[in-house]
Short mmCIF file of C-alpha atoms in Angstrom, two decimals:
data_model
loop_
_atom_site.label_atom_id
_atom_site.label_comp_id
_atom_site.label_asym_id
_atom_site.label_seq_id
_atom_site.Cartn_x
_atom_site.Cartn_y
_atom_site.Cartn_z
CA MET A 765 -23.44 5.44 -17.85
CA ASN A 766 -20.55 3.71 -16.07
CA THR A 767 -17.18 5.46 -16.16
CA ILE A 768 -13.88 3.68 -16.81
CA LEU A 769 -10.41 5.04 -16.10
CA LEU A 770 -7.89 3.58 -18.57
CA ILE A 771 -4.19 3.93 -17.69
CA GLU A 772 -1.95 2.62 -20.49
CA ASP A 773 1.31 4.08 -21.83
CA ASN A 774 1.09 2.50 -25.30
CA THR A 775 -0.79 5.05 -27.43
CA GLU A 776 -2.12 2.56 -29.99
CA ILE A 777 -3.38 0.11 -27.37
CA ARG A 778 -4.88 2.91 -25.27
CA GLU A 779 -6.75 4.46 -28.19
CA ASN A 780 -8.04 1.08 -29.44
CA MET A 781 -9.26 0.12 -25.97
CA ALA A 782 -10.91 3.50 -25.44
CA GLU A 783 -12.76 3.11 -28.76
CA ILE A 784 -13.99 -0.38 -27.81
CA LEU A 785 -15.17 0.83 -24.40
CA GLU A 786 -16.95 3.87 -25.82
CA MET A 787 -18.72 1.66 -28.38
CA ALA A 788 -19.90 -0.44 -25.42
CA ASN A 789 -21.47 2.71 -23.92
CA TYR A 790 -18.83 3.40 -21.25
CA GLN A 791 -17.51 6.88 -20.56
CA VAL A 792 -13.72 6.65 -20.74
CA PHE A 793 -11.00 8.78 -19.14
CA SER A 794 -7.51 7.96 -20.42
CA ALA A 795 -3.99 8.53 -19.08
CA ASP A 796 -0.59 7.51 -20.41
CA ASN A 797 1.15 7.17 -17.03
CA GLY A 798 0.30 6.30 -13.45
CA LYS A 799 0.65 9.77 -11.98
CA GLU A 800 -1.69 11.33 -14.53
CA GLY A 801 -4.08 8.41 -14.00
CA LEU A 802 -4.25 9.04 -10.25
CA ASN A 803 -5.05 12.70 -10.85
CA LEU A 804 -7.92 11.66 -13.14
CA ALA A 805 -9.11 9.09 -10.60
CA LEU A 806 -9.32 11.73 -7.86
CA GLN A 807 -11.04 14.14 -10.22
CA HIS A 808 -13.67 11.79 -11.70
CA ARG A 809 -14.02 8.88 -9.19
CA PRO A 810 -14.55 6.24 -11.92
CA ASP A 811 -16.63 3.09 -11.51
CA LEU A 812 -13.67 0.89 -12.53
CA ILE A 813 -9.94 1.28 -13.18
CA LEU A 814 -8.05 -0.53 -15.96
CA CYS A 815 -4.30 -0.16 -15.44
CA ASP A 816 -1.18 -1.38 -17.20
CA ILE A 817 1.65 -2.63 -14.98
CA MET A 818 4.81 -1.52 -16.76
CA MET A 819 4.64 2.28 -17.20
CA PRO A 820 6.89 5.32 -16.82
CA VAL A 821 6.66 7.83 -13.93
CA LEU A 822 4.57 5.48 -11.74
CA ASP A 823 3.97 1.81 -12.53
CA GLY A 824 0.75 -0.13 -12.05
CA TYR A 825 1.78 -1.53 -8.67
CA GLY A 826 2.38 2.02 -7.45
CA VAL A 827 -1.00 3.15 -8.76
CA LEU A 828 -2.77 0.31 -6.95
CA HIS A 829 -0.86 1.09 -3.75
CA VAL A 830 -2.00 4.72 -3.80
CA VAL A 831 -5.57 3.78 -4.74
CA GLN A 832 -5.86 1.41 -1.79
CA LYS A 833 -4.54 4.01 0.63
CA ASN A 834 -6.91 6.75 -0.56
CA LYS A 835 -10.26 6.81 1.26
CA PHE A 836 -12.04 8.08 -1.87
CA LEU A 837 -10.61 5.50 -4.28
CA GLN A 838 -9.89 2.30 -2.36
CA ASN A 839 -13.23 0.60 -3.09
CA ILE A 840 -13.13 1.14 -6.86
CA PRO A 841 -12.72 -2.19 -8.74
CA PHE A 842 -9.17 -2.45 -10.14
CA ILE A 843 -8.13 -4.62 -13.10
CA PHE A 844 -4.52 -5.00 -14.22
CA LEU A 845 -3.58 -5.09 -17.90
CA THR A 846 -0.37 -7.04 -18.25
CA ALA A 847 1.91 -8.70 -20.75
CA LYS A 848 3.58 -10.36 -17.75
CA SER A 849 1.73 -13.67 -17.58
CA GLU A 850 4.20 -15.39 -15.27
CA ARG A 851 2.55 -16.78 -12.14
CA ALA A 852 4.71 -14.74 -9.76
CA ASP A 853 3.76 -11.46 -11.45
CA VAL A 854 0.08 -12.33 -11.48
CA ARG A 855 0.24 -13.37 -7.82
CA LYS A 856 1.96 -10.12 -6.87
CA GLY A 857 -0.80 -8.07 -8.44
CA MET A 858 -3.57 -10.09 -6.82
CA ASP A 859 -1.79 -10.12 -3.44
CA LEU A 860 -1.61 -6.33 -3.59
CA GLY A 861 -5.39 -6.27 -3.86
CA ALA A 862 -6.23 -6.16 -7.58
CA ASP A 863 -9.68 -7.54 -8.37
CA ASP A 864 -8.71 -9.14 -11.68
CA TYR A 865 -6.13 -9.11 -14.46
CA ILE A 866 -6.19 -9.41 -18.25
CA THR A 867 -3.17 -10.69 -20.13
CA LYS A 868 -2.23 -8.87 -23.34
CA PRO A 869 -2.91 -9.41 -26.16
CA PHE A 870 -6.63 -9.90 -25.61
CA GLU A 871 -9.84 -9.82 -27.63
CA GLY A 872 -12.36 -7.02 -27.22
CA ALA A 873 -14.97 -9.48 -25.96
CA GLU A 874 -12.60 -10.70 -23.23
CA LEU A 875 -12.04 -7.13 -22.06
CA LEU A 876 -15.75 -6.27 -22.01
CA ASN A 877 -16.68 -9.51 -20.24
CA ALA A 878 -14.11 -8.90 -17.49
CA ILE A 879 -15.41 -5.36 -16.95
CA ASP A 880 -19.03 -6.47 -16.99
CA ARG A 881 -18.37 -9.24 -14.43
CA ARG A 882 -16.61 -6.87 -12.08
CA LEU A 883 -19.23 -4.12 -12.31
CA LYS A 884 -22.05 -6.63 -11.78
CA LYS A 885 -20.29 -8.02 -8.70
CA THR A 886 -19.91 -4.53 -7.28
CA ALA A 887 -23.56 -3.79 -7.98
CA GLN A 888 -24.58 -7.03 -6.26
CA LEU A 889 -22.56 -6.14 -3.17
CA ARG A 890 -24.22 -2.74 -3.17
CA LYS A 891 -27.65 -4.40 -3.32
CA GLU A 892 -26.84 -6.97 -0.61
CA PHE A 893 -25.64 -4.34 1.83
CA GLN A 894 -28.29 -1.74 1.05
CA GLY A 895 -30.39 -2.78 4.04
CA ASN A 896 -27.51 -3.88 6.26
CA LEU A 897 -26.22 -1.45 8.90
CA THR A 898 -26.89 1.97 7.36
CA GLY A 899 -26.28 0.95 3.78
CA PHE A 900 -23.39 0.21 1.46
CA ASN A 901 -21.97 3.72 1.50
CA ASP A 902 -21.60 3.63 5.28
CA LEU A 903 -19.98 0.21 5.00
CA ILE A 904 -17.44 1.59 2.54
CA SER A 905 -16.80 4.52 4.86
CA ILE A 906 -16.21 2.17 7.78
CA SER A 907 -13.80 -0.01 5.80
CA ALA A 908 -12.05 3.10 4.54
CA GLY A 909 -11.74 4.42 8.08
CA GLU A 910 -13.39 7.75 7.21
CA SER A 911 -16.74 8.03 9.01
CA TYR A 912 -15.68 5.47 11.61
CA LEU A 913 -12.67 7.58 12.49
CA GLU A 914 -14.89 10.65 12.74
CA LYS A 915 -17.07 8.79 15.23
CA LEU A 916 -13.97 7.81 17.19
CA LYS A 917 -12.96 11.46 17.36
CA GLU A 918 -16.41 12.39 18.66
CA ASN A 919 -16.68 9.64 21.26
CA ARG A 920 -13.14 9.40 22.56
CA SER A 921 -9.86 11.22 22.26
CA ILE A 922 -7.20 10.51 19.68
CA ASN A 923 -4.04 9.31 21.41
CA LEU A 924 -0.91 11.36 20.83
CA TYR A 925 2.49 9.65 20.72
CA LYS A 926 5.80 11.48 20.85
CA LYS A 927 8.74 10.47 18.70
CA LYS A 928 10.29 7.20 20.01
CA GLN A 929 7.27 6.54 22.28
CA LYS A 930 6.09 2.92 22.38
CA ILE A 931 2.57 2.17 21.12
CA TYR A 932 2.52 -1.50 22.07
CA THR A 933 5.18 -3.98 23.15
CA GLU A 934 6.09 -7.51 22.06
CA GLY A 935 4.57 -10.14 24.35
CA ASN A 936 1.62 -8.03 25.51
CA HIS A 937 -1.97 -9.04 24.81
CA PRO A 938 -3.79 -6.88 22.21
CA ALA A 939 -6.82 -4.98 23.43
CA ARG A 940 -7.38 -2.64 20.48
CA LEU A 941 -6.82 -1.93 16.83
CA PHE A 942 -4.81 1.18 15.94
CA TYR A 943 -5.52 3.54 13.05
CA VAL A 944 -2.76 5.99 12.06
CA ASN A 945 -4.40 9.39 11.79
CA LYS A 946 -1.11 11.25 11.42
CA GLY A 947 2.60 10.44 11.55
CA LYS A 948 4.96 7.55 10.87
CA ILE A 949 5.21 4.30 12.85
CA LYS A 950 7.67 1.40 12.84
CA THR A 951 7.31 -2.13 14.15
CA PHE A 952 10.41 -4.06 15.19
CA ARG A 953 11.84 -7.06 17.02
CA LYS A 954 15.05 -7.39 19.03
CA ASN A 955 17.31 -10.38 19.49
CA GLU A 956 19.04 -11.47 22.69
CA GLU A 957 21.79 -8.93 22.07
CA SER A 958 19.15 -6.16 21.69
CA LYS A 959 19.91 -5.74 18.01
CA GLU A 960 16.86 -4.35 16.28
CA LEU A 961 15.21 -5.47 13.04
CA ILE A 962 12.41 -3.26 11.70
CA THR A 963 9.59 -5.45 10.42
CA GLY A 964 7.14 -2.84 9.15
CA LEU A 965 6.58 0.83 8.31
CA TYR A 966 3.20 2.54 8.67
CA LYS A 967 1.81 5.94 7.71
CA GLU A 968 -1.38 7.97 7.74
CA GLY A 969 -4.35 5.80 6.75
CA ASP A 970 -2.79 2.49 7.84
CA PHE A 971 -4.19 0.06 10.40
CA LEU A 972 -1.77 -1.25 12.98
CA GLY A 973 -1.80 -4.22 15.35
CA TYR A 974 -4.38 -6.26 13.44
CA MET A 975 -2.20 -9.38 13.04
CA ALA A 976 -2.28 -10.22 16.75
CA LEU A 977 -6.01 -9.53 16.88
CA LEU A 978 -6.82 -11.71 13.88
CA GLU A 979 -4.60 -14.55 15.10
CA ASN A 980 -5.66 -14.15 18.76
CA VAL A 981 -2.07 -14.15 20.02
CA THR A 982 0.21 -11.76 21.89
CA TYR A 983 2.10 -9.11 19.95
CA ARG A 984 5.11 -10.59 18.13
CA GLU A 985 6.72 -7.17 17.68
CA THR A 986 6.91 -3.72 19.23
CA ALA A 987 5.44 -0.58 17.65
CA GLU A 988 7.06 2.82 18.11
CA ALA A 989 6.50 6.31 16.69
CA LEU A 990 9.16 7.49 14.23
CA GLU A 991 7.84 11.03 14.65
CA ASP A 992 5.11 12.74 16.65
CA SER A 993 1.96 10.83 15.68
CA GLU A 994 -1.79 10.63 16.27
CA LEU A 995 -3.53 7.25 16.51
CA ALA A 996 -7.19 6.33 16.91
CA LEU A 997 -7.78 3.35 19.21
CA ILE A 998 -10.55 0.92 18.24
CA PRO A 999 -11.48 -1.49 21.08
CA VAL A 1000 -11.16 -5.17 20.24
CA ALA A 1001 -14.91 -5.76 20.67
CA GLU A 1002 -15.73 -3.15 18.02
CA PHE A 1003 -13.09 -4.60 15.69
CA GLU A 1004 -14.50 -8.11 16.08
CA GLU A 1005 -18.00 -6.79 15.41
CA MET A 1006 -16.79 -5.01 12.26
CA ILE A 1007 -15.14 -8.06 10.71
CA GLY A 1008 -17.83 -10.44 11.92
CA SER A 1009 -20.75 -8.57 10.41
CA ASN A 1010 -19.16 -7.03 7.31
CA PRO A 1011 -17.63 -9.30 4.64
CA VAL A 1012 -16.09 -6.30 2.84
CA VAL A 1013 -14.25 -5.27 5.99
CA MET A 1014 -13.22 -8.88 6.64
CA LYS A 1015 -11.85 -9.15 3.10
CA ARG A 1016 -9.85 -6.00 3.54
CA PHE A 1017 -8.13 -7.22 6.70
CA ILE A 1018 -7.49 -10.67 5.25
CA THR A 1019 -5.81 -8.97 2.29
CA LEU A 1020 -3.75 -6.81 4.65
CA LEU A 1021 -2.74 -9.91 6.62
CA ALA A 1022 -1.75 -11.84 3.47
CA ASN A 1023 0.27 -8.91 2.15
CA ASN A 1024 2.00 -8.53 5.51
CA VAL A 1025 2.99 -12.21 5.57
CA ASN A 1026 4.27 -12.10 1.97
CA GLU A 1027 6.28 -8.94 2.62
CA LYS A 1028 7.93 -10.45 5.69
CA GLU A 1029 8.78 -13.65 3.81
CA ASP A 1030 10.38 -11.60 1.04
CA LYS A 1031 12.28 -9.55 3.62
CA LEU A 1032 13.69 -12.65 5.30
CA LEU A 1033 14.91 -13.99 1.95
CA ALA A 1034 16.48 -10.63 1.13
CA ILE A 1035 18.31 -10.43 4.46
CA ALA A 1036 19.57 -14.00 4.06
CA TYR A 1037 20.75 -13.85 0.45
CA ASN A 1038 21.06 -10.28 -0.84
CA SER A 1039 24.35 -8.42 -0.98
CA LEU A 1040 25.02 -5.43 1.27
CA ARG A 1041 24.55 -2.96 -1.60
CA LYS A 1042 21.29 -4.60 -2.62
CA LYS A 1043 19.95 -4.54 0.94
CA VAL A 1044 20.70 -0.84 1.36
CA ALA A 1045 19.29 0.04 -2.08
CA ASP A 1046 16.10 -1.93 -1.37
CA THR A 1047 15.72 -0.17 1.98
CA LEU A 1048 15.90 3.26 0.35
CA ILE A 1049 13.38 2.21 -2.29
CA GLU A 1050 11.05 0.68 0.33
CA TYR A 1051 10.97 3.87 2.39
CA TYR A 1052 10.60 6.03 -0.74
CA ARG A 1053 7.65 4.00 -2.02
CA LYS A 1054 5.95 3.95 1.36
CA TYR A 1055 6.09 7.64 2.11
CA ASN A 1056 6.34 9.13 -1.40
CA PRO A 1057 4.12 6.99 -3.68
CA LEU A 1058 3.64 9.83 -6.18
CA LYS A 1059 7.41 10.27 -6.53
CA GLU A 1060 7.51 13.96 -5.67
CA GLU A 1061 10.92 15.34 -6.61
CA ASN A 1062 11.55 17.28 -3.39
CA PHE A 1063 11.07 14.23 -1.13
CA SER A 1064 13.86 13.44 1.36
CA ILE A 1065 14.43 10.37 3.51
CA ASP A 1066 14.67 11.80 7.00
CA LEU A 1067 15.41 8.71 9.07
CA SER A 1068 18.22 7.95 11.49
CA ARG A 1069 21.03 5.70 10.31
CA ASP A 1070 20.15 3.30 13.14
CA ASN A 1071 16.63 2.90 11.78
CA LEU A 1072 17.80 2.55 8.17
CA ALA A 1073 20.24 -0.17 9.26
CA ALA A 1074 17.47 -1.90 11.21
CA ILE A 1075 15.24 -1.96 8.13
CA ALA A 1076 18.03 -3.33 5.94
CA GLY A 1077 19.20 -5.85 8.52
CA VAL A 1078 22.82 -4.67 8.34
CA ALA A 1079 25.33 -3.09 10.71
CA LYS A 1080 25.13 0.69 11.05
CA GLU A 1081 28.77 1.09 10.00
CA SER A 1082 28.17 -0.97 6.85
CA LEU A 1083 25.11 1.11 6.01
CA ILE A 1084 27.01 4.39 6.38
CA ARG A 1085 29.84 3.10 4.17
CA THR A 1086 27.41 1.95 1.50
CA LEU A 1087 25.51 5.26 1.55
CA SER A 1088 28.82 7.02 1.03
CA ASP A 1089 29.51 4.80 -1.98
CA PHE A 1090 26.04 5.54 -3.39
CA LYS A 1091 26.70 9.25 -2.96
CA ASP A 1092 30.01 9.01 -4.84
CA GLU A 1093 28.18 7.14 -7.64
CA ASN A 1094 25.54 9.91 -7.86
CA LEU A 1095 22.76 7.52 -6.86
CA ILE A 1096 21.80 9.68 -3.88
CA ALA A 1097 22.55 13.07 -2.37
CA ILE A 1098 22.94 13.66 1.35
CA THR A 1099 22.18 17.08 2.85
CA ALA A 1100 22.16 17.67 6.60
CA GLY A 1101 21.69 13.95 7.13
CA GLN A 1102 18.67 13.74 4.81
CA ILE A 1103 18.86 11.50 1.75
CA GLN A 1104 17.54 12.46 -1.70
CA ILE A 1105 17.29 9.73 -4.35
CA LEU A 1106 18.87 10.89 -7.60
CA ASP A 1107 18.69 7.71 -9.66
CA TYR A 1108 15.61 5.71 -8.65
CA SER A 1109 15.92 3.23 -11.52
CA ARG A 1110 19.50 2.19 -10.74
CA LEU A 1111 18.72 1.74 -7.06
CA GLU A 1112 15.56 -0.24 -7.80
CA ASN A 1113 17.44 -2.53 -10.17
CA MET A 1114 20.62 -2.77 -8.10
CA TYR A 1115 22.66 -5.83 -9.08
CA ASN A 1116 22.76 -8.40 -6.30
#
């Protein structure tokens, strides 16, 4: 019996859907918010996840983000349930890596057909790869970084990088793919006046440096450790073999590349047109989402003001002044230089 995880905050919709799925001989686990849903996902490892987008505690985008970063969950088919049928909202969900979406309201047959299609496709992939390499499970482990990283640890050392140590430099030719085993990494570019703009943030479980490898160009940015970090180094030949022989791995990196491009386009627009307050608020939210996807209450943003300004694309003095304003407005608290978000919703929806 296939298992379905249903994450939906509307009680009536959730109960009706669960009844339909159970009548179709699926075992159903239900949650009314994203955080509870993730706990159930880790506990039961369902065959498919159905998830609403607009929910309290943790929305559907946040759930998908955590699922894709978790080595035990990232290959589970994921379908969004949404009343947001606008093209931009649908594109955002698919760009983030969702396998499908269903627009509410929908008929029971439409729901069951979407689930059946997705489960059959997963089963077909499993069948196709059963005799390839060492089977589908090994392929999933490689794409998740789990067993492959273990082999890297056995065959070669994990490189250690101290805080502020460079990992690779803009203009150099790539010779390897990096996998963040531990720590936090930033990528950045500098202009002729050596002013820095941070272009990306990376954490444990992220791949790094794949854009230059996929495009066969020199690095367009520099990578540096934000704290003491451990990275596994995958030689370019092994990376090319992985993506050349494994469509699932190829798909994953294409998705990462597309998301990276979209994020940078959005960032450029924000820097060009957003107000100072909006830029700073978005920076705090970006860092919070990246390193605290489950929204733990005791989380603090421990990042230098120089780095925060470089993410926002603003002057350090302007950032400090704006943070002071946010503190006076009870949006954040600042203790020993560390920032705690007090009103996530107001920061996320900061007026431009």
